[in-house]
CSV table of C-alpha atoms in Angstrom, one decimal:
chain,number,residue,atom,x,y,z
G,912,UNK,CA,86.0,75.7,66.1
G,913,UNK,CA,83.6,77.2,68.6
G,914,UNK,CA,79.7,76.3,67.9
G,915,UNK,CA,77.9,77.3,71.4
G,916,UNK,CA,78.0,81.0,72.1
G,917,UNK,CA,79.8,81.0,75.3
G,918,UNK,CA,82.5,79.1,73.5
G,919,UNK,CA,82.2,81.3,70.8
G,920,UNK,CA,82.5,85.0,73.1
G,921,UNK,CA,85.5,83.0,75.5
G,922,UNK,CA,87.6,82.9,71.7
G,923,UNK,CA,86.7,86.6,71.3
G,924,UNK,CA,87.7,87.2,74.7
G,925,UNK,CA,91.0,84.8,73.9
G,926,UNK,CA,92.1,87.1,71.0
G,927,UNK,CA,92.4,90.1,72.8
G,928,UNK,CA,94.1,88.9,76.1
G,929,UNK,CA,96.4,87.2,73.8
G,930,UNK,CA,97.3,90.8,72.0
G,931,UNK,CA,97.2,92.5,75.9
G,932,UNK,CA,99.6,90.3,76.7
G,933,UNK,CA,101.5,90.8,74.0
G,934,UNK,CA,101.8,94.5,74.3
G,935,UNK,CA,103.1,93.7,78.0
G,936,UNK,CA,105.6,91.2,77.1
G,937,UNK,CA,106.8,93.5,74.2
G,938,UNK,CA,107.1,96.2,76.9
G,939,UNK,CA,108.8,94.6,79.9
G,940,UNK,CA,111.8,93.2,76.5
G,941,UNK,CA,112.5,96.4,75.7
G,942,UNK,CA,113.2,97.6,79.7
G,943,UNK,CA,115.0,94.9,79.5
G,944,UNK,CA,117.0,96.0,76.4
G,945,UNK,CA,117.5,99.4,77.5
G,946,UNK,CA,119.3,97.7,80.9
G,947,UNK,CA,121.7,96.1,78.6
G,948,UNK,CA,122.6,98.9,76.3
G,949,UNK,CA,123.3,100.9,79.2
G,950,UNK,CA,126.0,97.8,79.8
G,951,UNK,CA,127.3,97.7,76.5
G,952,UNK,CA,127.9,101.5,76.7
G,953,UNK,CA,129.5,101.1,79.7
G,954,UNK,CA,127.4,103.4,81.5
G,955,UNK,CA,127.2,102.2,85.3
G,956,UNK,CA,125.5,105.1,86.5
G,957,UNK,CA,122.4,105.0,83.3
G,958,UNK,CA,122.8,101.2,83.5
G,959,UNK,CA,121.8,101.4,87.2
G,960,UNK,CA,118.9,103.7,86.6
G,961,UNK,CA,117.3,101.8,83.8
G,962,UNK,CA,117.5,98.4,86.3
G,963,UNK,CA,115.7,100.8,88.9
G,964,UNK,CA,113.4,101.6,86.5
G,965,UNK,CA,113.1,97.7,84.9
G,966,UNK,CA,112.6,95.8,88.5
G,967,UNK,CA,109.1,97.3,89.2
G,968,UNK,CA,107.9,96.5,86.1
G,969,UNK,CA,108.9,93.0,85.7
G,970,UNK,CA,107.9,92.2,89.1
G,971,UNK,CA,104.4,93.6,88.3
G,972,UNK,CA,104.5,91.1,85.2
G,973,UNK,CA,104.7,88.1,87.9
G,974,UNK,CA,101.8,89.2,89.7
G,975,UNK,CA,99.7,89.5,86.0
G,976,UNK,CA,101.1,85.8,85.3
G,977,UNK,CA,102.9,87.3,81.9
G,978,UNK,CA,106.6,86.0,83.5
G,979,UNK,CA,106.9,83.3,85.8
G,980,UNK,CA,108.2,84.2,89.4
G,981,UNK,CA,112.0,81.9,88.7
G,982,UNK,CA,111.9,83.5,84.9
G,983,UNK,CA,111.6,87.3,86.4
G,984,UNK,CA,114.1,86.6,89.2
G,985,UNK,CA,116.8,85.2,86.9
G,986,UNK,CA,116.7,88.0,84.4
G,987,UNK,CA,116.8,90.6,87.5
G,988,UNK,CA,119.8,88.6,88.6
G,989,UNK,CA,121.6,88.4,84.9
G,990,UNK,CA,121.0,92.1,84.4
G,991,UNK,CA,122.4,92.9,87.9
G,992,UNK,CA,125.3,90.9,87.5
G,993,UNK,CA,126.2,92.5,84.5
G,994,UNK,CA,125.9,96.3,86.3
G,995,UNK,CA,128.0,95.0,89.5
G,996,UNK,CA,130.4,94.1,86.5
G,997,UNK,CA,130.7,97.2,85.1
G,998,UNK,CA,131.7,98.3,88.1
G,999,UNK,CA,134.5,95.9,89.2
Protein backbone atom coordinates (compact mmCIF):
# COMPACT_ATOMS: atom_id res chain seq x y z
CA UNK A 1 0.00 0.00 0.00
CA UNK A 2 1.37 3.39 -0.67
CA UNK A 3 1.93 5.67 2.62
CA UNK A 4 4.20 8.77 1.31
CA UNK A 5 2.52 10.95 -1.24
CA UNK A 6 4.82 10.60 -3.99
CA UNK A 7 4.19 6.86 -3.71
CA UNK A 8 0.74 7.49 -3.31
CA UNK A 9 0.34 10.08 -6.77
CA UNK A 10 3.06 7.41 -8.88
CA UNK A 11 -0.14 4.57 -8.08
CA UNK A 12 -2.64 7.20 -9.36
CA UNK A 13 -0.43 7.83 -12.13
CA UNK A 14 -0.01 3.69 -12.54
CA UNK A 15 -3.77 3.25 -12.86
CA UNK A 16 -4.26 5.22 -15.72
CA UNK A 17 -1.18 4.32 -17.85
CA UNK A 18 -2.26 0.81 -17.14
CA UNK A 19 -5.94 1.63 -18.76
CA UNK A 20 -3.89 3.91 -21.78
CA UNK A 21 -2.25 1.02 -22.49
CA UNK A 22 -4.92 -0.98 -22.56
CA UNK A 23 -7.02 0.96 -24.91
CA UNK A 24 -3.72 0.66 -27.32
CA UNK A 25 -3.23 -2.87 -27.01
CA UNK A 26 -7.09 -3.44 -27.47
CA UNK A 27 -6.66 -1.34 -30.62
CA UNK A 28 -3.54 -2.65 -32.38
CA UNK A 29 -5.69 -6.72 -31.64
CA UNK A 30 -8.38 -5.74 -33.54
CA UNK A 31 -6.06 -4.28 -36.78
CA UNK A 32 -4.81 -7.24 -36.24
CA UNK A 33 -8.19 -9.16 -36.50
CA UNK A 34 -9.49 -7.31 -39.29
CA UNK A 35 -5.99 -8.58 -41.28
CA UNK A 36 -7.12 -12.07 -40.68
CA UNK A 37 -10.74 -11.87 -41.57
CA UNK A 38 -9.81 -10.35 -44.67
CA UNK A 39 -7.73 -13.99 -45.03
CA UNK A 40 -10.43 -16.09 -43.94
CA UNK A 41 -12.67 -14.31 -46.58
CA UNK A 42 -10.25 -14.90 -48.97
CA UNK A 43 -9.97 -11.44 -49.86
CA UNK A 44 -6.29 -10.77 -51.14
CA UNK A 45 -6.85 -7.44 -52.29
CA UNK A 46 -8.89 -6.07 -48.63
CA UNK A 47 -6.50 -8.52 -46.84
CA UNK A 48 -3.60 -6.50 -48.26
CA UNK A 49 -5.14 -3.12 -47.44
CA UNK A 50 -5.91 -3.88 -43.89
CA UNK A 51 -1.99 -5.14 -43.47
CA UNK A 52 -1.10 -1.53 -45.06
CA UNK A 53 -3.16 -0.10 -42.76
CA UNK A 54 -2.02 -2.57 -39.47
CA UNK A 55 2.01 -2.12 -40.14
CA UNK A 56 2.07 1.61 -39.05
CA UNK A 57 0.26 1.14 -36.24
CA UNK A 58 1.98 -1.73 -34.65
CA UNK A 59 5.29 -0.41 -35.42
CA UNK A 60 4.21 2.86 -33.60
CA UNK A 61 3.33 0.41 -30.59
CA UNK A 62 7.16 -0.57 -30.47
CA UNK A 63 8.30 2.83 -30.21
CA UNK A 64 5.51 3.39 -27.05
CA UNK A 65 6.97 0.06 -25.51
CA UNK A 66 3.21 -1.50 -25.68
CA UNK A 67 4.75 -4.63 -28.14
CA UNK A 68 8.22 -5.63 -27.99
CA UNK A 69 10.30 -5.08 -31.26
CA UNK A 70 10.71 -9.46 -32.00
CA UNK A 71 6.76 -9.64 -30.82
CA UNK A 72 5.67 -6.81 -33.55
CA UNK A 73 7.99 -8.20 -36.22
CA UNK A 74 6.67 -11.82 -35.89
CA UNK A 75 3.07 -10.96 -36.08
CA UNK A 76 3.83 -8.61 -39.28
CA UNK A 77 5.53 -11.70 -40.58
CA UNK A 78 2.49 -14.30 -39.66
CA UNK A 79 -0.05 -11.92 -41.10
CA UNK A 80 2.02 -11.46 -44.32
CA UNK A 81 2.60 -14.91 -44.80
CA UNK A 82 -0.86 -15.69 -44.67
CA UNK A 83 -1.71 -12.74 -47.60
CA UNK A 84 1.29 -14.12 -49.85
CA UNK A 85 -0.83 -17.37 -49.29
CA UNK A 86 -3.80 -16.31 -50.37
CA UNK A 87 -2.30 -15.51 -53.31
CA UNK A 88 -0.26 -18.71 -54.31
Amino acid sequence: MANTPSSKKRARQQVQRRAHNMSLRSMVRTYIKKVSAQVEAGNYDDATKAFQAATPIIDSMVNKGIFSKNKAARTKSRLNAKIKALKA
